[in-house]
CSV table of C-alpha atoms in Angstrom, one decimal:
chain,number,residue,atom,x,y,z
A,1493,UNK,CA,-91.3,189.1,93.6
A,1494,UNK,CA,-91.7,189.0,89.8
A,1495,UNK,CA,-95.2,190.6,89.8
A,1496,UNK,CA,-96.2,188.9,86.6
A,1497,UNK,CA,-99.4,187.6,88.1
A,1498,UNK,CA,-102.2,189.4,90.0
A,1499,UNK,CA,-102.4,188.2,93.6
A,1500,UNK,CA,-105.3,188.5,95.9
A,1501,UNK,CA,-105.0,187.7,99.6
A,1502,UNK,CA,-107.1,186.1,102.2
A,1503,UNK,CA,-106.4,186.4,106.0
A,1504,UNK,CA,-108.0,183.8,108.2
A,1505,UNK,CA,-108.7,185.7,111.5
A,1506,UNK,CA,-112.0,184.2,112.7
A,1507,UNK,CA,-110.8,181.8,115.4
A,1508,UNK,CA,-111.8,182.1,119.0
A,1509,UNK,CA,-108.4,181.2,120.4
A,1510,UNK,CA,-109.8,179.2,123.4
A,1511,UNK,CA,-106.3,178.4,124.7
A,1512,UNK,CA,-105.6,182.1,125.2
A,1513,UNK,CA,-108.1,182.1,128.0
A,1514,UNK,CA,-109.3,185.6,127.1
A,1515,UNK,CA,-112.4,187.6,126.3
A,1516,UNK,CA,-110.4,189.5,123.7
A,1517,UNK,CA,-110.4,188.0,120.2
A,1518,UNK,CA,-107.1,186.2,119.7
A,1519,UNK,CA,-105.9,188.3,116.7
A,1520,UNK,CA,-106.3,191.5,118.8
A,1521,UNK,CA,-103.7,190.4,121.3
A,1522,UNK,CA,-100.7,192.6,121.0
A,1523,UNK,CA,-97.2,191.8,119.9
A,1524,UNK,CA,-94.7,194.7,120.4
A,1525,UNK,CA,-97.5,197.2,120.8
A,1526,UNK,CA,-99.6,196.2,117.8
A,1527,UNK,CA,-102.5,193.6,117.5
A,1528,UNK,CA,-101.1,190.5,115.7
A,1529,UNK,CA,-103.7,191.0,113.0
A,1530,UNK,CA,-102.0,194.3,112.1
A,1531,UNK,CA,-98.9,192.4,111.0
A,1532,UNK,CA,-100.8,190.0,108.8
A,1533,UNK,CA,-102.9,192.7,107.2
A,1534,UNK,CA,-100.0,195.1,106.4
A,1535,UNK,CA,-97.9,192.2,105.1
A,1536,UNK,CA,-100.7,190.9,102.9
A,1537,UNK,CA,-101.2,194.5,101.6
A,1538,UNK,CA,-97.6,194.7,100.6
A,1539,UNK,CA,-97.5,191.4,98.7
A,1540,UNK,CA,-101.0,191.4,97.2
A,1541,UNK,CA,-101.8,193.3,94.1
A,1542,UNK,CA,-105.6,192.7,94.3
A,1543,UNK,CA,-108.2,192.4,97.0
A,1544,UNK,CA,-107.2,191.6,100.6
A,1545,UNK,CA,-110.1,189.8,102.3
A,1546,UNK,CA,-110.0,189.5,106.1
A,1547,UNK,CA,-112.2,186.7,107.5
A,1548,UNK,CA,-113.5,187.5,111.0
A,1549,UNK,CA,-115.7,185.5,113.3
A,1550,UNK,CA,-115.3,185.3,117.0
A,1551,UNK,CA,-115.5,188.9,118.4
A,1552,UNK,CA,-116.2,190.2,114.9
A,1553,UNK,CA,-117.5,193.5,116.2
A,1554,UNK,CA,-114.3,194.2,118.1
A,1555,UNK,CA,-112.1,193.1,115.2
A,1556,UNK,CA,-114.1,195.2,112.7
A,1557,UNK,CA,-113.9,198.3,115.0
A,1558,UNK,CA,-110.1,197.9,115.1
A,1559,UNK,CA,-109.8,197.5,111.4
A,1560,UNK,CA,-111.9,200.6,110.8
A,1561,UNK,CA,-109.7,202.5,113.3
A,1562,UNK,CA,-106.5,201.5,111.6
A,1563,UNK,CA,-107.7,201.2,108.0
A,1564,UNK,CA,-105.2,203.7,106.7
A,1565,UNK,CA,-102.4,201.2,107.3
A,1566,UNK,CA,-103.8,198.5,105.1
A,1567,UNK,CA,-106.4,199.9,102.7
A,1568,UNK,CA,-107.9,198.7,100.5
A,1569,UNK,CA,-109.4,195.6,102.2
A,1570,UNK,CA,-112.7,193.9,102.7
A,1571,UNK,CA,-114.1,192.2,105.8
A,1572,UNK,CA,-115.8,188.8,105.5
A,1573,UNK,CA,-117.8,187.5,108.4
A,1574,UNK,CA,-117.7,183.7,109.1
A,1575,UNK,CA,-120.8,183.3,111.2
A,1576,UNK,CA,-119.9,179.7,112.2
A,1577,UNK,CA,-116.3,178.7,112.6
A,1578,UNK,CA,-116.3,175.4,110.6
A,1579,UNK,CA,-112.6,175.2,109.7
A,1580,UNK,CA,-110.0,176.9,107.5
A,1581,UNK,CA,-111.6,175.5,104.3
A,1582,UNK,CA,-114.9,177.0,105.3
A,1583,UNK,CA,-113.3,180.4,106.0
A,1584,UNK,CA,-111.6,180.4,102.5
A,1585,UNK,CA,-115.0,179.5,101.0
A,1586,UNK,CA,-116.5,182.7,102.6
A,1587,UNK,CA,-113.7,184.9,101.2
A,1588,UNK,CA,-113.5,183.4,97.7
A,1589,UNK,CA,-116.6,185.3,96.3
A,1590,UNK,CA,-115.3,188.6,97.6
A,1591,UNK,CA,-111.9,188.1,95.9
A,1592,UNK,CA,-113.4,187.0,92.6
A,1593,UNK,CA,-116.3,189.5,92.1
A,1594,UNK,CA,-114.2,192.0,90.2
A,1595,UNK,CA,-114.7,190.7,86.7
A,1596,UNK,CA,-112.6,193.5,85.1
A,1597,UNK,CA,-109.4,192.5,86.8
A,1598,UNK,CA,-109.5,188.9,88.1
A,1599,UNK,CA,-106.7,187.5,90.4
A,1600,UNK,CA,-104.5,184.9,88.9
A,1601,UNK,CA,-103.5,183.4,92.2
A,1602,UNK,CA,-104.5,183.6,95.9
A,1603,UNK,CA,-102.2,184.1,98.9
A,1604,UNK,CA,-103.8,182.5,102.0
A,1605,UNK,CA,-102.4,183.2,105.4
A,1606,UNK,CA,-103.4,183.2,109.1
A,1607,UNK,CA,-104.0,186.2,111.3
A,1608,UNK,CA,-102.0,184.8,114.2
A,1609,UNK,CA,-98.5,184.5,112.7
A,1610,UNK,CA,-97.1,188.0,113.3
A,1611,UNK,CA,-93.5,187.0,112.8
A,1612,UNK,CA,-93.8,186.2,109.1
A,1613,UNK,CA,-91.7,188.6,107.0
A,1614,UNK,CA,-92.3,190.2,103.6
A,1615,UNK,CA,-89.2,188.6,102.3
A,1616,UNK,CA,-90.5,185.1,103.1
A,1617,UNK,CA,-93.9,185.7,101.5
A,1618,UNK,CA,-92.4,187.3,98.4
A,1619,UNK,CA,-90.1,184.2,98.0
A,1620,UNK,CA,-93.1,181.9,98.5
A,1621,UNK,CA,-95.0,183.7,95.6
A,1622,UNK,CA,-91.9,183.8,93.4
A,1623,UNK,CA,-91.3,180.1,94.0
A,1624,UNK,CA,-94.9,179.2,93.2
A,1625,UNK,CA,-94.6,181.0,89.8
A,1626,UNK,CA,-91.1,179.7,89.0
A,1627,UNK,CA,-92.2,176.1,89.7
A,1628,UNK,CA,-95.4,176.5,87.7
A,1629,UNK,CA,-97.2,174.9,90.6
A,1630,UNK,CA,-100.9,174.7,91.1
A,1631,UNK,CA,-100.4,175.0,94.8
A,1632,UNK,CA,-97.4,175.9,96.9
A,1633,UNK,CA,-97.3,175.7,100.7
A,1634,UNK,CA,-95.0,177.3,103.2
A,1635,UNK,CA,-93.3,174.7,105.5
A,1636,UNK,CA,-90.6,174.6,108.1
A,1637,UNK,CA,-88.8,172.0,110.2
A,1638,UNK,CA,-89.1,172.4,114.0
A,1639,UNK,CA,-87.6,170.4,116.9
A,1640,UNK,CA,-91.0,169.9,118.6
A,1641,UNK,CA,-93.9,169.4,116.1
A,1642,UNK,CA,-96.6,168.4,118.5
A,1643,UNK,CA,-99.9,170.0,117.6
A,1644,UNK,CA,-98.9,171.0,114.1
A,1645,UNK,CA,-100.0,169.6,110.7
A,1646,UNK,CA,-97.3,167.3,109.3
A,1647,UNK,CA,-96.2,167.5,105.7
A,1648,UNK,CA,-96.3,164.0,104.1
A,1649,UNK,CA,-93.9,163.6,101.1
A,1650,UNK,CA,-93.6,160.8,98.6
A,1651,UNK,CA,-90.4,158.8,98.0
A,1652,UNK,CA,-89.0,161.3,95.5
A,1653,UNK,CA,-89.7,164.2,97.9
A,1654,UNK,CA,-92.9,165.4,96.3
A,1655,UNK,CA,-95.6,166.7,98.7
A,1656,UNK,CA,-98.5,164.3,98.9
A,1657,UNK,CA,-100.7,165.7,101.6
A,1658,UNK,CA,-100.8,167.5,105.0
A,1659,UNK,CA,-102.3,165.6,108.0
A,1660,UNK,CA,-103.4,167.4,111.1
A,1661,UNK,CA,-101.9,166.2,114.4
A,1662,UNK,CA,-105.1,164.8,115.8
A,1663,UNK,CA,-105.7,162.8,112.6
A,1664,UNK,CA,-102.1,161.7,112.2
A,1665,UNK,CA,-100.8,158.1,112.7
A,1666,UNK,CA,-97.9,157.4,115.1
A,1667,UNK,CA,-95.5,157.3,112.2
A,1668,UNK,CA,-96.8,160.6,110.7
A,1669,UNK,CA,-96.5,162.3,114.1
A,1670,UNK,CA,-92.8,161.5,113.9
A,1671,UNK,CA,-92.4,163.9,110.9
A,1672,UNK,CA,-90.7,167.2,111.8
A,1673,UNK,CA,-91.6,169.2,108.7
A,1674,UNK,CA,-94.8,171.1,109.5
A,1675,UNK,CA,-97.3,173.1,107.6
A,1676,UNK,CA,-97.2,176.8,108.4
A,1677,UNK,CA,-100.7,177.4,107.1
A,1678,UNK,CA,-99.7,179.8,104.4
A,1679,UNK,CA,-100.4,179.0,100.7
A,1680,UNK,CA,-100.3,180.3,97.2
A,1681,UNK,CA,-103.0,178.7,95.0
A,1682,UNK,CA,-103.8,179.2,91.3
A,1683,UNK,CA,-107.2,180.8,90.7
A,1684,UNK,CA,-108.1,178.2,88.1
A,1685,UNK,CA,-107.8,175.4,90.7
A,1686,UNK,CA,-109.1,177.0,94.0
A,1687,UNK,CA,-112.7,177.6,93.1
A,1688,UNK,CA,-113.4,174.0,92.0
A,1689,UNK,CA,-111.4,172.6,94.9
A,1690,UNK,CA,-113.4,174.6,97.5
A,1691,UNK,CA,-116.7,173.2,96.1
A,1692,UNK,CA,-115.5,169.7,96.6
A,1693,UNK,CA,-114.3,170.1,100.3
A,1694,UNK,CA,-116.0,167.7,102.8
A,1695,UNK,CA,-115.6,167.6,106.6
A,1696,UNK,CA,-114.0,164.1,106.6
A,1697,UNK,CA,-111.9,164.4,109.8
A,1698,UNK,CA,-112.0,163.9,113.5
A,1699,UNK,CA,-113.1,167.6,114.1
A,1700,UNK,CA,-115.9,167.6,111.6
A,1701,UNK,CA,-114.4,170.7,109.9
A,1702,UNK,CA,-113.6,171.8,106.4
A,1703,UNK,CA,-109.8,171.7,106.2
A,1704,UNK,CA,-108.1,173.9,103.5
A,1705,UNK,CA,-105.2,171.3,103.6
A,1706,UNK,CA,-107.5,168.8,101.9
A,1707,UNK,CA,-107.1,170.7,98.6
A,1708,UNK,CA,-103.5,169.4,98.6
A,1709,UNK,CA,-104.6,165.8,97.9
A,1710,UNK,CA,-107.1,167.1,95.3
A,1711,UNK,CA,-104.3,168.9,93.5
A,1712,UNK,CA,-102.2,165.7,93.5
A,1713,UNK,CA,-105.1,163.6,92.2
A,1714,UNK,CA,-105.6,166.1,89.4
A,1715,UNK,CA,-101.9,165.9,88.4
A,1716,UNK,CA,-101.1,169.4,89.5
A,1717,UNK,CA,-97.7,170.2,91.0
A,1718,UNK,CA,-97.7,170.8,94.7
A,1719,UNK,CA,-94.6,172.7,95.7
A,1720,UNK,CA,-93.2,173.4,99.2
A,1721,UNK,CA,-91.1,176.5,100.1
A,1722,UNK,CA,-89.2,175.6,103.3
A,1723,UNK,CA,-88.1,178.5,105.5
A,1724,UNK,CA,-85.1,177.9,107.7
A,1725,UNK,CA,-86.3,180.2,110.4
A,1726,UNK,CA,-89.0,178.2,112.2
A,1727,UNK,CA,-89.5,180.9,114.8
A,1728,UNK,CA,-90.8,183.1,112.0
A,1729,UNK,CA,-93.7,180.7,111.5
A,1730,UNK,CA,-94.8,180.6,115.1
A,1731,UNK,CA,-98.6,180.6,115.3
A,1732,UNK,CA,-100.0,182.2,118.5
A,1733,UNK,CA,-102.3,179.8,120.3
A,1734,UNK,CA,-101.4,180.3,124.0
A,1735,UNK,CA,-100.0,183.1,126.2
A,1736,UNK,CA,-96.7,181.3,126.1
A,1737,UNK,CA,-96.6,181.5,122.3
A,1738,UNK,CA,-97.5,185.2,122.6
A,1739,UNK,CA,-94.5,185.8,124.9
A,1740,UNK,CA,-92.2,184.0,122.4
A,1741,UNK,CA,-93.4,186.2,119.6
A,1742,UNK,CA,-93.1,189.3,121.7
A,1743,UNK,CA,-89.5,188.6,122.6
A,1744,UNK,CA,-88.5,187.8,119.0
A,1745,UNK,CA,-90.3,190.9,117.6
A,1746,UNK,CA,-88.6,193.2,120.1
A,1747,UNK,CA,-85.3,191.6,119.3
A,1748,UNK,CA,-85.8,192.4,115.6
A,1749,UNK,CA,-86.8,196.0,116.5
A,1750,UNK,CA,-83.8,196.6,118.7
A,1751,UNK,CA,-81.5,195.0,116.1
A,1752,UNK,CA,-82.9,197.3,113.4
A,1753,UNK,CA,-82.4,200.4,115.6
A,1754,UNK,CA,-78.9,199.5,116.4
A,1755,UNK,CA,-78.1,199.0,112.8
A,1756,UNK,CA,-79.4,202.5,112.1
A,1757,UNK,CA,-77.1,204.1,114.7
A,1758,UNK,CA,-78.8,203.7,118.1
A,1759,UNK,CA,-76.8,202.6,121.1
A,1760,UNK,CA,-78.2,200.1,123.6
A,1761,UNK,CA,-76.1,199.1,126.6
A,1762,UNK,CA,-78.2,195.9,127.0
A,1763,UNK,CA,-80.6,195.4,124.2
A,1764,UNK,CA,-82.3,192.5,125.9
A,1765,UNK,CA,-83.5,194.9,128.6
A,1766,UNK,CA,-84.8,197.6,126.3
A,1767,UNK,CA,-88.4,197.4,125.2
A,1768,UNK,CA,-89.4,199.2,122.0
A,1769,UNK,CA,-92.8,199.0,120.3
A,1770,UNK,CA,-93.1,198.5,116.6
A,1771,UNK,CA,-93.7,201.9,115.0
A,1772,UNK,CA,-91.4,203.8,117.4
A,1773,UNK,CA,-88.7,205.9,115.8
A,1774,UNK,CA,-85.3,206.6,117.3
A,1775,UNK,CA,-82.7,208.9,115.8
A,1776,UNK,CA,-79.0,208.1,115.4
A,1777,UNK,CA,-76.5,208.5,118.2
A,1778,UNK,CA,-79.2,208.2,120.8
A,1779,UNK,CA,-78.4,206.0,123.8
A,1780,UNK,CA,-81.0,203.8,125.5
A,1781,UNK,CA,-80.1,202.5,128.9
A,1782,UNK,CA,-81.3,199.2,130.4
A,1783,UNK,CA,-85.0,199.2,131.4
A,1784,UNK,CA,-86.1,201.9,128.9
A,1785,UNK,CA,-89.6,201.4,127.5
A,1786,UNK,CA,-90.6,203.2,124.3
A,1787,UNK,CA,-94.3,202.6,123.5
A,1788,UNK,CA,-96.9,203.6,121.0
A,1789,UNK,CA,-96.0,206.1,118.3
A,1790,UNK,CA,-93.1,207.6,120.2
A,1791,UNK,CA,-90.5,209.5,118.2
A,1792,UNK,CA,-87.0,210.2,119.6
A,1793,UNK,CA,-84.6,212.6,118.0
A,1794,UNK,CA,-80.8,212.4,117.5
A,1795,UNK,CA,-78.1,212.4,120.2
A,1796,UNK,CA,-80.5,211.9,123.1
A,1797,UNK,CA,-79.8,210.0,126.3
A,1798,UNK,CA,-82.6,208.1,128.0
A,1799,UNK,CA,-81.5,206.6,131.3
A,1800,UNK,CA,-82.7,203.4,132.9
A,1801,UNK,CA,-86.3,202.5,133.8
A,1802,UNK,CA,-87.8,205.4,132.0
A,1803,UNK,CA,-91.1,204.9,130.1
A,1804,UNK,CA,-92.3,207.0,127.2
A,1805,UNK,CA,-95.7,206.4,125.5
A,1806,UNK,CA,-96.8,208.4,122.4
A,1807,UNK,CA,-94.2,211.1,123.0
A,1808,UNK,CA,-92.4,213.4,120.6
A,1809,UNK,CA,-88.8,214.0,121.8
A,1810,UNK,CA,-86.4,216.5,120.0
A,1811,UNK,CA,-82.7,216.3,119.5
A,1812,UNK,CA,-80.1,216.4,122.3
A,1813,UNK,CA,-82.6,215.7,125.1
A,1814,UNK,CA,-81.5,214.1,128.4
A,1815,UNK,CA,-84.1,212.0,130.2
A,1816,UNK,CA,-82.8,210.9,133.6
A,1817,UNK,CA,-83.6,207.7,135.5
A,1818,UNK,CA,-87.1,206.5,136.3
A,1819,UNK,CA,-89.3,209.0,134.4
A,1820,UNK,CA,-92.8,208.4,133.1
A,1821,UNK,CA,-93.8,210.5,130.0
A,1822,UNK,CA,-97.3,210.0,128.5
A,1823,UNK,CA,-98.4,211.9,125.4
A,1824,UNK,CA,-95.8,214.6,126.0
A,1825,UNK,CA,-93.7,216.8,123.8
A,1826,UNK,CA,-90.1,217.5,124.7
A,1827,UNK,CA,-88.1,220.0,122.6
A,1828,UNK,CA,-84.4,220.2,121.8
A,1829,UNK,CA,-81.9,220.4,124.7
A,1830,UNK,CA,-84.5,219.8,127.5
A,1831,UNK,CA,-83.6,217.9,130.6
A,1832,UNK,CA,-86.2,215.6,132.3
A,1833,UNK,CA,-85.9,213.9,135.7
A,1834,UNK,CA,-85.0,211.9,137.5
A,1835,UNK,CA,-88.3,210.6,138.8
A,1836,UNK,CA,-90.4,213.0,136.7
A,1837,UNK,CA,-94.0,212.3,135.6
A,1838,UNK,CA,-95.2,214.1,132.5
A,1839,UNK,CA,-98.9,213.4,131.9
A,1840,UNK,CA,-100.8,214.0,128.7
A,1841,UNK,CA,-100.6,217.5,127.2
A,1842,UNK,CA,-97.3,218.4,128.7
A,1843,UNK,CA,-94.9,220.4,126.5
A,1844,UNK,CA,-91.3,221.2,127.4
A,1845,UNK,CA,-89.8,223.8,125.2
A,1846,UNK,CA,-86.1,224.2,124.2
A,1847,UNK,CA,-83.7,223.8,127.1
A,1848,UNK,CA,-86.5,223.6,129.6
A,1849,UNK,CA,-85.9,221.5,132.7
A,1850,UNK,CA,-88.3,219.3,134.7
A,1851,UNK,CA,-86.5,217.8,137.7
A,1852,UNK,CA,-86.8,215.5,140.7
A,1853,UNK,CA,-90.3,214.3,141.7
A,1854,UNK,CA,-92.1,216.8,139.5
A,1855,UNK,CA,-95.5,216.0,138.0
A,1856,UNK,CA,-97.0,218.0,135.1
A,1857,UNK,CA,-100.4,217.7,133.5
A,1858,UNK,CA,-101.6,219.8,130.5
A,1859,UNK,CA,-98.7,222.1,131.3
A,1860,UNK,CA,-96.4,224.1,129.0
A,1861,UNK,CA,-92.9,224.9,130.2
A,1862,UNK,CA,-91.3,227.8,128.2
A,1863,UNK,CA,-87.8,227.9,126.7
A,1864,UNK,CA,-85.1,227.9,129.4
A,1865,UNK,CA,-87.6,227.6,132.3
A,1866,UNK,CA,-87.0,225.3,135.2
A,1867,UNK,CA,-89.3,223.3,137.5
A,1868,UNK,CA,-86.6,221.5,139.5
A,1869,UNK,CA,-88.0,219.9,142.6
A,1870,UNK,CA,-91.1,218.4,144.2
A,1871,UNK,CA,-93.8,220.3,142.4
A,1872,UNK,CA,-97.2,219.7,140.8
A,1873,UNK,CA,-98.3,221.9,137.9
A,1874,UNK,CA,-101.6,221.3,136.2
A,1875,UNK,CA,-103.3,223.3,133.5
A,1876,UNK,CA,-100.5,225.8,133.5
A,1877,UNK,CA,-98.7,227.8,130.9
A,1878,UNK,CA,-95.1,229.0,131.8
A,1879,UNK,CA,-93.2,231.5,129.8
A,1880,UNK,CA,-89.5,231.8,129.1
A,1881,UNK,CA,-86.7,231.8,131.7
A,1882,UNK,CA,-89.0,231.1,134.6
A,1883,UNK,CA,-87.8,229.5,137.9
A,1884,UNK,CA,-90.3,227.5,139.8
A,1885,UNK,CA,-89.2,226.8,143.3
A,1886,UNK,CA,-89.4,223.5,145.2
A,1887,UNK,CA,-92.8,222.4,146.4
A,1888,UNK,CA,-94.8,224.7,144.2
A,1889,UNK,CA,-98.3,223.7,143.4
A,1890,UNK,CA,-100.9,225.1,141.0
A,1891,UNK,CA,-104.3,224.4,142.5
A,1892,UNK,CA,-106.2,223.9,139.3
A,1893,UNK,CA,-109.3,222.1,140.6
A,1894,UNK,CA,-111.9,223.5,142.9
A,1895,UNK,CA,-114.0,220.3,143.1
A,1896,UNK,CA,-116.2,221.3,140.1
A,1897,UNK,CA,-114.1,222.6,137.3
A,1898,UNK,CA,-110.5,222.9,136.1
A,1899,UNK,CA,-108.9,226.4,135.8
A,1900,UNK,CA,-105.7,227.6,134.3
A,1901,UNK,CA,-102.6,229.3,135.7
A,1902,UNK,CA,-100.5,231.7,133.5
A,1903,UNK,CA,-96.9,232.4,134.5
A,1904,UNK,CA,-95.3,235.0,132.1
A,1905,UNK,CA,-91.6,235.4,131.1
A,1906,UNK,CA,-88.8,235.9,133.6
A,1907,UNK,CA,-90.9,235.2,136.7
A,1908,UNK,CA,-89.2,233.8,139.9
A,1909,UNK,CA,-91.4,231.7,142.1
A,1910,UNK,CA,-90.0,230.9,145.6
A,1911,UNK,CA,-90.3,227.5,147.4
A,1912,UNK,CA,-93.6,226.2,148.8
A,1913,UNK,CA,-95.9,228.4,146.8
A,1914,UNK,CA,-99.5,227.7,146.0
A,1915,UNK,CA,-101.1,229.3,143.0
A,1916,UNK,CA,-104.9,229.2,143.2
A,1917,UNK,CA,-106.2,229.1,139.7
A,1918,UNK,CA,-107.4,231.0,137.7
A,1919,UNK,CA,-104.5,233.4,138.3
A,1920,UNK,CA,-101.9,235.2,136.2
A,1921,UNK,CA,-98.3,236.1,137.3
A,1922,UNK,CA,-97.1,239.0,135.3
A,1923,UNK,CA,-93.8,239.2,133.5
A,1924,UNK,CA,-90.7,239.7,135.7
A,1925,UNK,CA,-92.7,239.2,138.9
A,1926,UNK,CA,-91.3,237.7,142.1
A,1927,UNK,CA,-93.3,235.4,144.4
A,1928,UNK,CA,-92.0,235.1,147.9
A,1929,UNK,CA,-91.5,231.6,149.4
A,1930,UNK,CA,-94.5,230.2,151.3
A,1931,UNK,CA,-97.0,232.5,149.5
A,1932,UNK,CA,-100.5,231.5,148.6
A,1933,UNK,CA,-101.5,233.4,145.5
A,1934,UNK,CA,-105.2,234.0,145.1
A,1935,UNK,CA,-105.2,237.0,142.8
A,1936,UNK,CA,-103.2,238.2,139.8
A,1937,UNK,CA,-99.7,239.6,140.4
A,1938,UNK,CA,-98.8,242.6,138.1
A,1939,UNK,CA,-95.6,242.5,136.0
A,1940,UNK,CA,-92.4,243.2,138.1
A,1941,UNK,CA,-94.3,243.1,141.4
A,1942,UNK,CA,-93.5,241.2,144.5
A,1943,UNK,CA,-96.3,238.8,145.5
A,1944,UNK,CA,-96.3,237.8,149.2
A,1945,UNK,CA,-99.0,236.6,151.5
A,1946,UNK,CA,-97.8,235.3,154.9
A,1947,UNK,CA,-98.3,236.5,158.5
A,1948,UNK,CA,-95.7,238.5,160.3
A,1949,UNK,CA,-93.1,236.3,162.2
A,1950,UNK,CA,-93.1,236.6,166.0
A,1951,UNK,CA,-90.1,235.5,168.1
A,1952,UNK,CA,-90.9,234.8,171.9
A,1953,UNK,CA,-87.7,234.9,173.9
A,1954,UNK,CA,-87.0,231.9,176.2
A,1955,UNK,CA,-90.1,230.0,175.2
A,1956,UNK,CA,-88.2,227.1,173.7
A,1957,UNK,CA,-86.2,226.6,176.9
A,1958,UNK,CA,-89.4,226.7,179.1
A,1959,UNK,CA,-91.0,224.2,176.8
A,1960,UNK,CA,-88.1,221.7,177.1
A,1961,UNK,CA,-88.2,222.1,180.9
A,1962,UNK,CA,-92.0,221.3,181.1
A,1963,UNK,CA,-91.6,218.3,178.8
A,1964,UNK,CA,-88.6,217.0,180.8
A,1965,UNK,CA,-90.6,217.2,184.1
A,1966,UNK,CA,-93.6,215.6,182.6
A,1967,UNK,CA,-91.5,212.7,181.3
A,1968,UNK,CA,-89.8,212.1,184.7
A,1969,UNK,CA,-93.2,212.0,186.5
A,1970,UNK,CA,-94.6,209.5,184.0
A,1971,UNK,CA,-91.6,207.2,184.5
A,1972,UNK,CA,-92.0,207.2,188.3
A,1973,UNK,CA,-95.7,206.4,188.1
A,1974,UNK,CA,-95.1,203.5,185.8
A,1975,UNK,CA,-92.5,202.0,188.1
A,1976,UNK,CA,-94.9,202.3,191.0
A,1977,UNK,CA,-97.7,200.5,189.2
A,1978,UNK,CA,-95.6,197.6,187.8
A,1979,UNK,CA,-94.1,195.3,190.5
A,1980,UNK,CA,-90.5,194.1,190.1
A,1981,UNK,CA,-90.2,190.7,188.2
A,1982,UNK,CA,-88.8,189.0,191.3
A,1983,UNK,CA,-91.6,190.2,193.6
A,1984,UNK,CA,-94.2,189.2,191.0
A,1985,UNK,CA,-92.7,185.7,190.9
A,1986,UNK,CA,-92.8,185.4,194.6
A,1987,UNK,CA,-96.4,186.3,194.8
A,1988,UNK,CA,-97.3,183.7,192.1
A,1989,UNK,CA,-95.4,181.0,194.0
A,1990,UNK,CA,-97.3,181.8,197.2
A,1991,UNK,CA,-100.6,181.3,195.5
A,1992,UNK,CA,-99.5,177.9,194.3
A,1993,UNK,CA,-98.5,176.5,197.8
A,1994,UNK,CA,-101.1,174.6,199.7
A,1995,UNK,CA,-102.5,176.1,202.9
């Protein structure tokens, strides 16, 4: 983009989106982990040099709450509320005063785009603005040619190819509906023309709405040049009006993300079966197996391996980490060289330090596993801090909840915990201590001590044989009684036949 002219932007995001069949405002529906409005707002902020005005209407409170939450991504911007949704022209009318009230640094031109076209790229918008300036046009519209144009506004051109007008599908004649070039709904308009044109808009259409497309005919009548920048990628221009459109955009956005990661040095055995949210970072030489899902603001280091069907949400993963099959990691931190899984569940607040290991069917919550420590099998640890070089045996549980409050368990360095141990929090296991298998720990264990709590084993000679003899006799008696109560099938049939015969 040449940058010679000051550009303000307007994002039209007030529509209800009735075909989405949802209580959620349309522009807050997510594509690759982000609301579609995020894509429009960040894109406008990159291209515009002046004010970005976001027009909201249906569900305005929800939309404004989201914008406030994520404002760091696209500041500065201003929200304009369209109380009644009376069409795109009416929405631009509401935004125009906001974009022109800065008398000290007025915009030379306006970029107008929709909040429901998340696949638009910065390159396309920059080319649109450049083309507008190079053609010295009063108005430039973004268009594309699609195989199926039903429902879209058609671009009507004159005999020499000049744009004459845009007609909406419901207002188009049969001949006009045969046109395959459609209006994307993205415009660049000179400031000297837009204000006057907006004041002249009238709802002269089947919908009784103010169409921004009507300013095209106004520009033609005033002798201004109307240019059209045609993008070859019609998928990029997809507007989201239905859940089907949402799925199309989702698939394309994730394809782009995977392509970008592979170009940066990430290996994917089957990229069509890897799901990565926008905003996720993955280091080079990391391998992602089929079925992997990386969500939110997850960051993966270099040279990691994440096996199939594992899901990571808002996780921080260091270098050289191995995550085995079918793991779920939520808001967890995994340091360099750690091994996770298979079938491990790390809930929020879990931290696995260098070369730690969390193995088969282990669940952690608010738990820190120290460097080189291992929790290998069938354990639940909650609200626990584990030191360095600790071994936690199979079936170990930290009992962190007494029905009223949560309590913490502290396991210091070099502790060995045997299998099937219950640690009743709050409790501390001192450095170097040994906890015998089957122990229920209810009080602190000093450093280097053996903790054991189980009754003495008693062996009763011959008891097993006597038990088998009793059970065998009981089973035989039961079988004889059953045979006596139930007549043989042939005898039963004979009795039934006798009852049927006449006397």
